[in-house]
PDB file of C-alpha atoms and ligand atoms in Angstrom:
ATOM      1  CA  UNK A  28      -0.942 135.796 168.032  1.00 49.00           C
ATOM      2  CA  UNK A  29       3.042 135.688 167.479  1.00 60.00           C
ATOM      3  CA  UNK A  30       3.673 133.325 170.442  1.00 62.00           C
ATOM      4  CA  UNK A  31       0.945 130.720 169.250  1.00 66.00           C
ATOM      5  CA  UNK A  32       2.498 130.283 166.175  1.00 62.00           C
ATOM      6  CA  UNK A  33       6.290 129.811 168.068  1.00 62.00           C
ATOM      7  CA  UNK A  34       4.908 127.633 170.006  1.00 61.00           C
ATOM      8  CA  UNK A  35       2.778 125.428 167.601  1.00 64.00           C
ATOM      9  CA  UNK A  36       6.642 125.403 165.636  1.00 62.00           C
ATOM     10  CA  UNK A  37       7.850 124.101 168.473  1.00 61.00           C
ATOM     11  CA  UNK A  38       5.266 121.225 169.272  1.00 59.00           C
ATOM     12  CA  UNK A  39       5.476 120.174 165.384  1.00 61.00           C
ATOM     13  CA  UNK A  40       8.905 119.994 165.563  1.00 56.00           C
ATOM     14  CA  UNK A  41       8.914 118.276 168.873  1.00 57.00           C
ATOM     15  CA  UNK A  42       6.974 115.777 167.100  1.00 54.00           C
ATOM     16  CA  UNK A  43       8.953 115.643 163.893  1.00 51.00           C
ATOM     17  CA  UNK A  44      12.369 114.597 165.825  1.00 49.00           C
ATOM     18  CA  UNK A  45      10.370 111.283 167.430  1.00 49.00           C
ATOM     19  CA  UNK A  46       9.029 110.212 164.284  1.00 45.00           C
ATOM     20  CA  UNK A  47      12.715 110.416 163.018  1.00 44.00           C
ATOM     21  CA  UNK A  48      13.845 108.445 166.112  1.00 42.00           C
ATOM     22  CA  UNK A  49      11.496 105.932 166.401  1.00 41.00           C
ATOM     23  CA  UNK A  50      11.850 105.157 162.544  1.00 39.00           C
ATOM     24  CA  UNK A  51      15.909 104.547 162.904  1.00 36.00           C
ATOM     25  CA  UNK A  52      15.276 102.151 165.836  1.00 37.00           C
ATOM     26  CA  UNK A  53      13.325  99.560 163.738  1.00 35.00           C
ATOM     27  CA  UNK A  54      16.385 100.047 160.833  1.00 34.00           C
ATOM     28  CA  UNK A  55      19.042  97.097 160.560  1.00 34.00           C
ATOM     29  CA  UNK A  56      20.031  95.276 158.070  1.00 37.00           C
ATOM     30  CA  UNK A  57      19.850  90.890 157.874  1.00 40.00           C
ATOM     31  CA  UNK A  58      19.421  89.885 160.879  1.00 42.00           C
ATOM     32  CA  UNK A  59      18.817  92.464 162.753  1.00 43.00           C
ATOM     33  CA  UNK A  60      15.685  93.999 161.926  1.00 45.00           C
ATOM     34  CA  UNK A  61      13.392  93.253 164.850  1.00 43.00           C
ATOM     35  CA  UNK A  62      16.132  93.356 167.339  1.00 50.00           C
ATOM     36  CA  UNK A  63      18.535  91.005 168.871  1.00 55.00           C
ATOM     37  CA  UNK A  64      16.003  88.039 168.633  1.00 69.00           C
ATOM     38  CA  UNK A  65      15.775  88.150 164.971  1.00 91.00           C
ATOM     39  CA  UNK A  66      16.076  84.596 163.665  1.00 97.00           C
ATOM     40  CA  UNK A  67      19.464  84.393 161.614  1.00 98.00           C
ATOM     41  CA  UNK A  68      19.038  82.479 157.911  1.00 98.00           C
ATOM     42  CA  UNK A  69      21.581  80.077 157.378  1.00 98.00           C
ATOM     43  CA  UNK A  70      22.281  79.282 153.671  1.00 98.00           C
ATOM     44  CA  UNK A  71      23.751  75.592 152.163  1.00 98.00           C
ATOM     45  CA  UNK A  72      22.975  73.772 149.704  1.00 98.00           C
ATOM     46  CA  UNK A  73      21.972  70.415 151.099  1.00 97.00           C
ATOM     47  CA  UNK A  74      23.251  67.382 148.442  1.00 97.00           C
ATOM     48  CA  UNK A  75      27.269  67.592 150.304  1.00 98.00           C
ATOM     49  CA  UNK A  76      27.161  64.475 152.349  1.00 97.00           C
ATOM     50  CA  UNK A  77      28.435  64.193 154.915  1.00 98.00           C
ATOM     51  CA  UNK A  78      28.262  67.950 155.699  1.00 98.00           C
ATOM     52  CA  UNK A  79      24.998  69.004 154.663  1.00 98.00           C
ATOM     53  CA  UNK A  80      22.405  66.888 153.016  1.00 98.00           C
ATOM     54  CA  UNK A  81      18.761  65.243 152.772  1.00 96.00           C
ATOM     55  CA  UNK A  82      17.629  62.134 153.013  1.00 91.00           C
ATOM     56  CA  UNK A  83      15.147  59.412 152.212  1.00 86.00           C
ATOM     57  CA  UNK A  84      12.888  62.211 150.350  1.00 87.00           C
ATOM     58  CA  UNK A  85      13.225  64.190 153.586  1.00 92.00           C
ATOM     59  CA  UNK A  86      13.128  68.120 153.618  1.00 90.00           C
ATOM     60  CA  UNK A  87      15.287  67.549 156.627  1.00 96.00           C
ATOM     61  CA  UNK A  88      18.752  69.133 156.458  1.00 98.00           C
ATOM     62  CA  UNK A  89      21.008  66.897 158.484  1.00 98.00           C
ATOM     63  CA  UNK A  90      24.704  66.496 158.248  1.00 98.00           C
ATOM     64  CA  UNK A  91      27.815  67.304 160.482  1.00 98.00           C
ATOM     65  CA  UNK A  92      27.671  71.724 159.167  1.00 98.00           C
ATOM     66  CA  UNK A  93      24.235  71.440 160.330  1.00 98.00           C
ATOM     67  CA  UNK A  94      24.790  69.723 163.977  1.00 98.00           C
ATOM     68  CA  UNK A  95      28.268  72.330 164.379  1.00 98.00           C
ATOM     69  CA  UNK A  96      26.103  75.225 163.431  1.00 98.00           C
ATOM     70  CA  UNK A  97      22.932  74.531 165.686  1.00 98.00           C
ATOM     71  CA  UNK A  98      25.616  73.620 168.609  1.00 98.00           C
ATOM     72  CA  UNK A  99      27.315  77.345 167.786  1.00 98.00           C
ATOM     73  CA  UNK A 100      24.203  78.961 167.643  1.00 98.00           C
ATOM     74  CA  UNK A 101      23.196  77.037 170.859  1.00 98.00           C
ATOM     75  CA  UNK A 102      26.348  78.353 172.785  1.00 98.00           C
ATOM     76  CA  UNK A 103      25.605  82.062 171.313  1.00 98.00           C
ATOM     77  CA  UNK A 104      22.021  82.142 172.228  1.00 98.00           C
ATOM     78  CA  UNK A 105      21.122  82.980 168.519  1.00 98.00           C
ATOM     79  CA  UNK A 106      17.542  81.342 166.803  1.00 98.00           C
ATOM     80  CA  UNK A 107      18.868  79.743 163.448  1.00 98.00           C
ATOM     81  CA  UNK A 108      16.776  78.322 160.709  1.00 98.00           C
ATOM     82  CA  UNK A 109      18.521  76.786 157.656  1.00 98.00           C
ATOM     83  CA  UNK A 110      18.140  77.405 153.883  1.00 98.00           C
ATOM     84  CA  UNK A 111      18.938  74.922 150.571  1.00 97.00           C
ATOM     85  CA  UNK A 112      19.790  76.332 147.555  1.00 98.00           C
ATOM     86  CA  UNK A 113      22.078  75.911 144.766  1.00 97.00           C
ATOM     87  CA  UNK A 114      25.978  76.605 145.830  1.00 98.00           C
ATOM     88  CA  UNK A 115      26.774  79.719 143.708  1.00 97.00           C
ATOM     89  CA  UNK A 116      23.768  81.788 144.993  1.00 98.00           C
ATOM     90  CA  UNK A 117      25.198  81.450 148.218  1.00 98.00           C
ATOM     91  CA  UNK A 118      27.050  84.404 148.516  1.00 98.00           C
ATOM     92  CA  UNK A 119      24.798  86.253 146.722  1.00 98.00           C
ATOM     93  CA  UNK A 120      21.803  85.545 149.033  1.00 98.00           C
ATOM     94  CA  UNK A 121      24.660  87.184 151.730  1.00 98.00           C
ATOM     95  CA  UNK A 122      25.193  90.476 149.886  1.00 98.00           C
ATOM     96  CA  UNK A 123      21.158  91.029 149.310  1.00 98.00           C
ATOM     97  CA  UNK A 124      20.568  90.183 153.038  1.00 98.00           C
ATOM     98  CA  UNK A 125      18.332  87.017 151.345  1.00 98.00           C
ATOM     99  CA  UNK A 126      20.774  84.794 154.041  1.00 98.00           C
ATOM    100  CA  UNK A 127      22.818  86.205 157.223  1.00 98.00           C
ATOM    101  CA  UNK A 128      25.328  83.157 157.451  1.00 98.00           C
ATOM    102  CA  UNK A 129      26.586  80.721 154.880  1.00 99.00           C
ATOM    103  CA  UNK A 130      27.623  76.752 156.218  1.00 98.00           C
ATOM    104  CA  UNK A 131      28.115  74.987 153.125  1.00 98.00           C
ATOM    105  CA  UNK A 132      32.000  73.439 153.261  1.00 98.00           C
ATOM    106  CA  UNK A 133      32.789  76.555 151.680  1.00 98.00           C
ATOM    107  CA  UNK A 134      37.012  76.847 151.006  1.00 98.00           C
ATOM    108  CA  UNK A 135      37.394  80.312 152.383  1.00 98.00           C
ATOM    109  CA  UNK A 136      40.812  80.577 150.455  1.00 98.00           C
ATOM    110  CA  UNK A 137      39.153  80.027 146.899  1.00 98.00           C
ATOM    111  CA  UNK A 138      38.884  83.297 144.007  1.00 97.00           C
ATOM    112  CA  UNK A 139      37.384  86.241 145.361  1.00 97.00           C
ATOM    113  CA  UNK A 140      35.048  85.058 147.462  1.00 98.00           C
ATOM    114  CA  UNK A 141      37.113  86.893 150.964  1.00 98.00           C
ATOM    115  CA  UNK A 142      36.030  89.578 148.714  1.00 98.00           C
ATOM    116  CA  UNK A 143      32.871  89.776 149.140  1.00 98.00           C
ATOM    117  CA  UNK A 144      32.195  88.054 152.350  1.00 98.00           C
ATOM    118  CA  UNK A 145      33.771  87.448 155.781  1.00 98.00           C
ATOM    119  CA  UNK A 146      34.746  84.107 156.585  1.00 98.00           C
ATOM    120  CA  UNK A 147      35.514  82.683 160.121  1.00 98.00           C
ATOM    121  CA  UNK A 148      37.668  80.792 161.706  1.00 98.00           C
ATOM    122  CA  UNK A 149      39.053  77.245 159.599  1.00 98.00           C
ATOM    123  CA  UNK A 150      36.201  74.437 160.993  1.00 98.00           C
ATOM    124  CA  UNK A 151      36.994  71.669 158.715  1.00 98.00           C
ATOM    125  CA  UNK A 152      40.086  71.318 155.532  1.00 98.00           C
ATOM    126  CA  UNK A 153      39.879  69.361 152.729  1.00 98.00           C
ATOM    127  CA  UNK A 154      41.541  68.324 149.408  1.00 98.00           C
ATOM    128  CA  UNK A 155      39.916  68.000 145.898  1.00 98.00           C
ATOM    129  CA  UNK A 156      39.603  64.149 144.624  1.00 98.00           C
ATOM    130  CA  UNK A 157      38.814  62.253 141.150  1.00 98.00           C
ATOM    131  CA  UNK A 158      35.727  59.846 141.258  1.00 98.00           C
ATOM    132  CA  UNK A 159      35.857  57.413 138.393  1.00 98.00           C
ATOM    133  CA  UNK A 160      33.704  54.679 137.651  1.00 98.00           C
ATOM    134  CA  UNK A 161      35.046  51.273 139.499  1.00 98.00           C
ATOM    135  CA  UNK A 162      36.314  49.157 136.310  1.00 97.00           C
ATOM    136  CA  UNK A 163      37.686  52.853 135.258  1.00 98.00           C
ATOM    137  CA  UNK A 164      41.602  52.142 134.282  1.00 97.00           C
ATOM    138  CA  UNK A 165      41.784  56.038 134.613  1.00 98.00           C
ATOM    139  CA  UNK A 166      45.139  56.051 137.296  1.00 98.00           C
ATOM    140  CA  UNK A 167      44.798  60.083 138.383  1.00 98.00           C
ATOM    141  CA  UNK A 168      43.746  63.617 137.167  1.00 98.00           C
ATOM    142  CA  UNK A 169      47.145  64.047 135.373  1.00 97.00           C
ATOM    143  CA  UNK A 170      46.186  61.219 133.000  1.00 98.00           C
ATOM    144  CA  UNK A 171      43.135  62.679 131.940  1.00 98.00           C
ATOM    145  CA  UNK A 172      42.941  63.096 127.904  1.00 98.00           C
ATOM    146  CA  UNK A 173      41.070  65.440 125.744  1.00 98.00           C
ATOM    147  CA  UNK A 174      38.095  63.241 124.594  1.00 98.00           C
ATOM    148  CA  UNK A 175      37.091  63.247 127.817  1.00 98.00           C
ATOM    149  CA  UNK A 176      33.901  64.615 130.058  1.00 98.00           C
ATOM    150  CA  UNK A 177      34.468  65.915 134.193  1.00 98.00           C
ATOM    151  CA  UNK A 178      31.762  66.686 136.372  1.00 98.00           C
ATOM    152  CA  UNK A 179      31.389  68.418 138.951  1.00 98.00           C
ATOM    153  CA  UNK A 180      28.983  71.335 140.659  1.00 98.00           C
ATOM    154  CA  UNK A 181      28.864  74.935 139.605  1.00 98.00           C
ATOM    155  CA  UNK A 182      30.254  77.523 141.425  1.00 97.00           C
ATOM    156  CA  UNK A 183      32.409  74.711 143.759  1.00 98.00           C
ATOM    157  CA  UNK A 184      36.310  74.872 143.637  1.00 98.00           C
ATOM    158  CA  UNK A 185      36.293  71.487 141.511  1.00 98.00           C
ATOM    159  CA  UNK A 186      33.512  73.471 139.004  1.00 98.00           C
ATOM    160  CA  UNK A 187      35.402  75.794 138.438  1.00 98.00           C
ATOM    161  CA  UNK A 188      38.668  73.714 137.867  1.00 98.00           C
ATOM    162  CA  UNK A 189      36.419  71.448 135.129  1.00 98.00           C
ATOM    163  CA  UNK A 190      35.500  74.522 133.439  1.00 98.00           C
ATOM    164  CA  UNK A 191      39.247  75.644 133.170  1.00 98.00           C
ATOM    165  CA  UNK A 192      40.156  72.012 132.129  1.00 98.00           C
ATOM    166  CA  UNK A 193      38.126  72.017 129.089  1.00 98.00           C
ATOM    167  CA  UNK A 194      38.700  76.067 128.061  1.00 98.00           C
ATOM    168  CA  UNK A 195      43.014  75.017 128.576  1.00 98.00           C
ATOM    169  CA  UNK A 196      41.524  71.595 125.814  1.00 98.00           C
ATOM    170  CA  UNK A 197      43.114  69.468 128.867  1.00 98.00           C
ATOM    171  CA  UNK A 198      39.392  68.035 128.683  1.00 98.00           C
ATOM    172  CA  UNK A 199      36.644  67.547 125.931  1.00 98.00           C
ATOM    173  CA  UNK A 200      34.009  69.323 128.267  1.00 98.00           C
ATOM    174  CA  UNK A 201      33.639  70.388 132.025  1.00 98.00           C
ATOM    175  CA  UNK A 202      30.641  69.866 132.901  1.00 98.00           C
ATOM    176  CA  UNK A 203      28.901  71.777 135.983  1.00 98.00           C
ATOM    177  CA  UNK A 204      25.551  70.424 137.542  1.00 98.00           C
ATOM    178  CA  UNK A 205      23.876  71.891 140.249  1.00 97.00           C
ATOM    179  CA  UNK A 206      23.505  69.178 142.420  1.00 97.00           C
ATOM    180  CA  UNK A 207      26.585  66.550 143.729  1.00 96.00           C
ATOM    181  CA  UNK A 208      24.041  63.826 143.194  1.00 95.00           C
ATOM    182  CA  UNK A 209      23.473  64.832 139.905  1.00 97.00           C
ATOM    183  CA  UNK A 210      27.333  64.476 139.352  1.00 98.00           C
ATOM    184  CA  UNK A 211      27.073  61.333 140.881  1.00 97.00           C
ATOM    185  CA  UNK A 212      24.205  59.964 138.039  1.00 97.00           C
ATOM    186  CA  UNK A 213      26.129  61.391 135.117  1.00 97.00           C
ATOM    187  CA  UNK A 214      29.474  59.158 136.344  1.00 98.00           C
ATOM    188  CA  UNK A 215      26.929  56.211 136.988  1.00 97.00           C
ATOM    189  CA  UNK A 216      25.199  56.364 133.414  1.00 97.00           C
ATOM    190  CA  UNK A 217      28.929  56.930 131.620  1.00 97.00           C
ATOM    191  CA  UNK A 218      28.033  60.382 130.462  1.00 98.00           C
ATOM    192  CA  UNK A 219      31.683  61.648 131.863  1.00 98.00           C
ATOM    193  CA  UNK A 220      34.665  59.985 132.814  1.00 98.00           C
ATOM    194  CA  UNK A 221      35.530  61.602 136.486  1.00 98.00           C
ATOM    195  CA  UNK A 222      33.569  64.000 139.025  1.00 98.00           C
ATOM    196  CA  UNK A 223      35.903  66.359 140.811  1.00 98.00           C
ATOM    197  CA  UNK A 224      34.704  66.222 144.558  1.00 98.00           C
ATOM    198  CA  UNK A 225      35.957  67.185 148.007  1.00 98.00           C
ATOM    199  CA  UNK A 226      37.850  63.921 149.474  1.00 98.00           C
ATOM    200  CA  UNK A 227      35.287  63.483 152.796  1.00 98.00           C
ATOM    201  CA  UNK A 228      32.097  63.948 150.563  1.00 98.00           C
ATOM    202  CA  UNK A 229      33.948  61.369 148.061  1.00 98.00           C
ATOM    203  CA  UNK A 230      34.495  59.152 150.718  1.00 98.00           C
ATOM    204  CA  UNK A 231      30.913  59.211 151.894  1.00 97.00           C
ATOM    205  CA  UNK A 232      29.890  58.231 148.363  1.00 97.00           C
ATOM    206  CA  UNK A 233      31.950  55.416 147.779  1.00 98.00           C
ATOM    207  CA  UNK A 234      30.903  54.848 151.695  1.00 96.00           C
ATOM    208  CA  UNK A 235      27.774  53.475 149.731  1.00 95.00           C
ATOM    209  CA  UNK A 236      28.470  52.755 146.207  1.00 97.00           C
ATOM    210  CA  UNK A 237      32.605  51.036 146.291  1.00 96.00           C
ATOM    211  CA  UNK A 238      30.706  48.589 143.987  1.00 96.00           C
ATOM    212  CA  UNK A 239      30.454  51.260 141.267  1.00 96.00           C
ATOM    213  CA  UNK A 240      32.621  53.998 141.454  1.00 98.00           C
ATOM    214  CA  UNK A 241      36.396  54.405 143.262  1.00 98.00           C
ATOM    215  CA  UNK A 242      39.075  57.224 143.719  1.00 98.00           C
ATOM    216  CA  UNK A 243      41.147  57.320 141.187  1.00 98.00           C
ATOM    217  CA  UNK A 244      45.054  58.805 142.419  1.00 98.00           C
ATOM    218  CA  UNK A 245      45.623  61.196 145.297  1.00 98.00           C
ATOM    219  CA  UNK A 246      44.452  64.499 145.973  1.00 98.00           C
ATOM    220  CA  UNK A 247      45.281  67.524 143.830  1.00 98.00           C
ATOM    221  CA  UNK A 248      44.524  71.318 143.249  1.00 96.00           C
ATOM    222  CA  UNK A 249      45.023  73.831 146.619  1.00 97.00           C
ATOM    223  CA  UNK A 250      44.348  72.737 149.647  1.00 98.00           C
ATOM    224  CA  UNK A 251      41.029  73.871 151.073  1.00 98.00           C
ATOM    225  CA  UNK A 252      40.114  75.468 154.653  1.00 98.00           C
ATOM    226  CA  UNK A 253      36.173  75.157 155.152  1.00 98.00           C
ATOM    227  CA  UNK A 254      34.701  78.204 157.097  1.00 98.00           C
ATOM    228  CA  UNK A 255      31.328  80.110 158.044  1.00 98.00           C
ATOM    229  CA  UNK A 256      30.519  83.293 156.208  1.00 98.00           C
ATOM    230  CA  UNK A 257      28.606  86.236 156.848  1.00 98.00           C
ATOM    231  CA  UNK A 258      27.780  89.748 155.357  1.00 98.00           C
ATOM    232  CA  UNK A 259      31.491  91.785 154.573  1.00 98.00           C
ATOM    233  CA  UNK A 260      31.516  93.599 158.011  1.00 98.00           C
ATOM    234  CA  UNK A 261      28.961  92.175 160.428  1.00 98.00           C
ATOM    235  CA  UNK A 262      31.971  91.504 162.463  1.00 98.00           C
ATOM    236  CA  UNK A 263      29.733  91.218 165.374  1.00 98.00           C
ATOM    237  CA  UNK A 264      27.972  88.028 164.216  1.00 98.00           C
ATOM    238  CA  UNK A 265      30.992  86.572 162.680  1.00 98.00           C
ATOM    239  CA  UNK A 266      32.901  87.184 166.204  1.00 98.00           C
ATOM    240  CA  UNK A 267      29.420  85.376 168.020  1.00 98.00           C
ATOM    241  CA  UNK A 268      30.360  82.571 165.410  1.00 98.00           C
ATOM    242  CA  UNK A 269      34.370  82.143 166.211  1.00 98.00           C
ATOM    243  CA  UNK A 270      33.434  82.069 169.405  1.00 98.00           C
ATOM    244  CA  UNK A 271      30.975  79.483 169.422  1.00 98.00           C
ATOM    245  CA  UNK A 272      33.628  77.320 167.253  1.00 98.00           C
ATOM    246  CA  UNK A 273      36.250  77.906 169.924  1.00 98.00           C
ATOM    247  CA  UNK A 274      33.603  76.803 173.189  1.00 98.00           C
ATOM    248  CA  UNK A 275      33.363  73.562 170.469  1.00 98.00           C
ATOM    249  CA  UNK A 276      36.357  72.953 170.528  1.00 98.00           C
ATOM    250  CA  UNK A 277      36.545  73.416 173.921  1.00 98.00           C
ATOM    251  CA  UNK A 278      34.191  71.383 175.232  1.00 98.00           C
ATOM    252  CA  UNK A 279      35.377  68.324 173.275  1.00 98.00           C
ATOM    253  CA  UNK A 280      31.497  68.573 171.689  1.00 98.00           C
ATOM    254  CA  UNK A 281      33.309  69.502 168.317  1.00 98.00           C
ATOM    255  CA  UNK A 282      35.693  66.146 167.887  1.00 98.00           C
ATOM    256  CA  UNK A 283      32.483  64.499 169.220  1.00 98.00           C
ATOM    257  CA  UNK A 284      30.772  65.617 165.546  1.00 98.00           C
ATOM    258  CA  UNK A 285      33.649  64.732 163.955  1.00 98.00           C
ATOM    259  CA  UNK A 286      33.042  60.914 165.690  1.00 98.00           C
ATOM    260  CA  UNK A 287      29.664  60.952 164.469  1.00 98.00           C
ATOM    261  CA  UNK A 288      29.790  61.946 161.048  1.00 98.00           C
ATOM    262  CA  UNK A 289      33.108  61.062 159.995  1.00 96.00           C
ATOM    263  CA  UNK A 290      34.566  58.001 161.999  1.00 88.00           C
TER     264      UNK A 290
HETATM  265  N1  LIG B   7      34.514  72.716 148.812  1.00 62.36           N
HETATM  266  C1  LIG B   7      33.760  73.244 147.664  1.00 62.36           C
HETATM  267  C2  LIG B   7      33.734  74.718 147.438  1.00 62.36           C
HETATM  268  O1  LIG B   7      34.508  75.475 148.777  1.00 62.36           O
HETATM  269  C3  LIG B   7      32.677  72.506 147.532  1.00 62.36           C
HETATM  270  C4  LIG B   7      31.605  72.962 148.180  1.00 62.36           C
HETATM  271  C5  LIG B   7      30.175  72.621 148.131  1.00 62.36           C
HETATM  272  O2  LIG B   7      30.111  71.674 147.354  1.00 62.36           O
HETATM  273  N2  LIG B   7      29.566  72.204 149.181  1.00 62.36           N
HETATM  274  O3  LIG B   7      33.898  75.090 146.466  1.00 62.36           O
END
């Protein structure tokens, strides 16, 4: 009798051990689930032309960041898909495993971002500018008065700046909106006297709207370094992205994309 019980207990412990091992293999966070061939979610905010934007009512996201990250993914054998969301949802998306990579013209030097996500090598540099109506006599950011309103996008360096300026009483109101296109509309309608925007993005806007808007003054605020980001601790993925970017620069593909989107 005793022998039978022993064999039964041994068999049960072997089954239990096997089952435990099988569960841990299917675990993992973010893009790891399902093994190496999982599709990674690249999260972005697609009203930031020429980095990421949609055109003529299409859902398709295009732009420099899209071409660059697609080329990096191809170089590194990664499967990616693009997910459009509000800018201030991007880092929370990494933290909650709703996204695997941020590629959104995000300044890696700003605020506490680097405490919440791991940023890669810089892929573009920028500064902030003030966009005003073409007939405005505002000479620059230092000439704004306390009766004025400025707009920018929520959660961005420009958005933080207009809110800070309002808090300090430098302007009457700092309006932060979800989409850059809404900020431009506020300027066109005369609802705000200026929009704080990233220089290359303002330049893209002025290419098509120099009849109704212009830059006032020179760059201001902190110099920006755009970088992609991954969830804190995901060094394996970040190394792949950094290697892919280095390969793009080495092969000339990076310069080709800069010419395509910024010449
Ligand atoms: N470069 C700015 C930032 O990092 C704006 C980015 C954006 O609007 N996509 O906050």
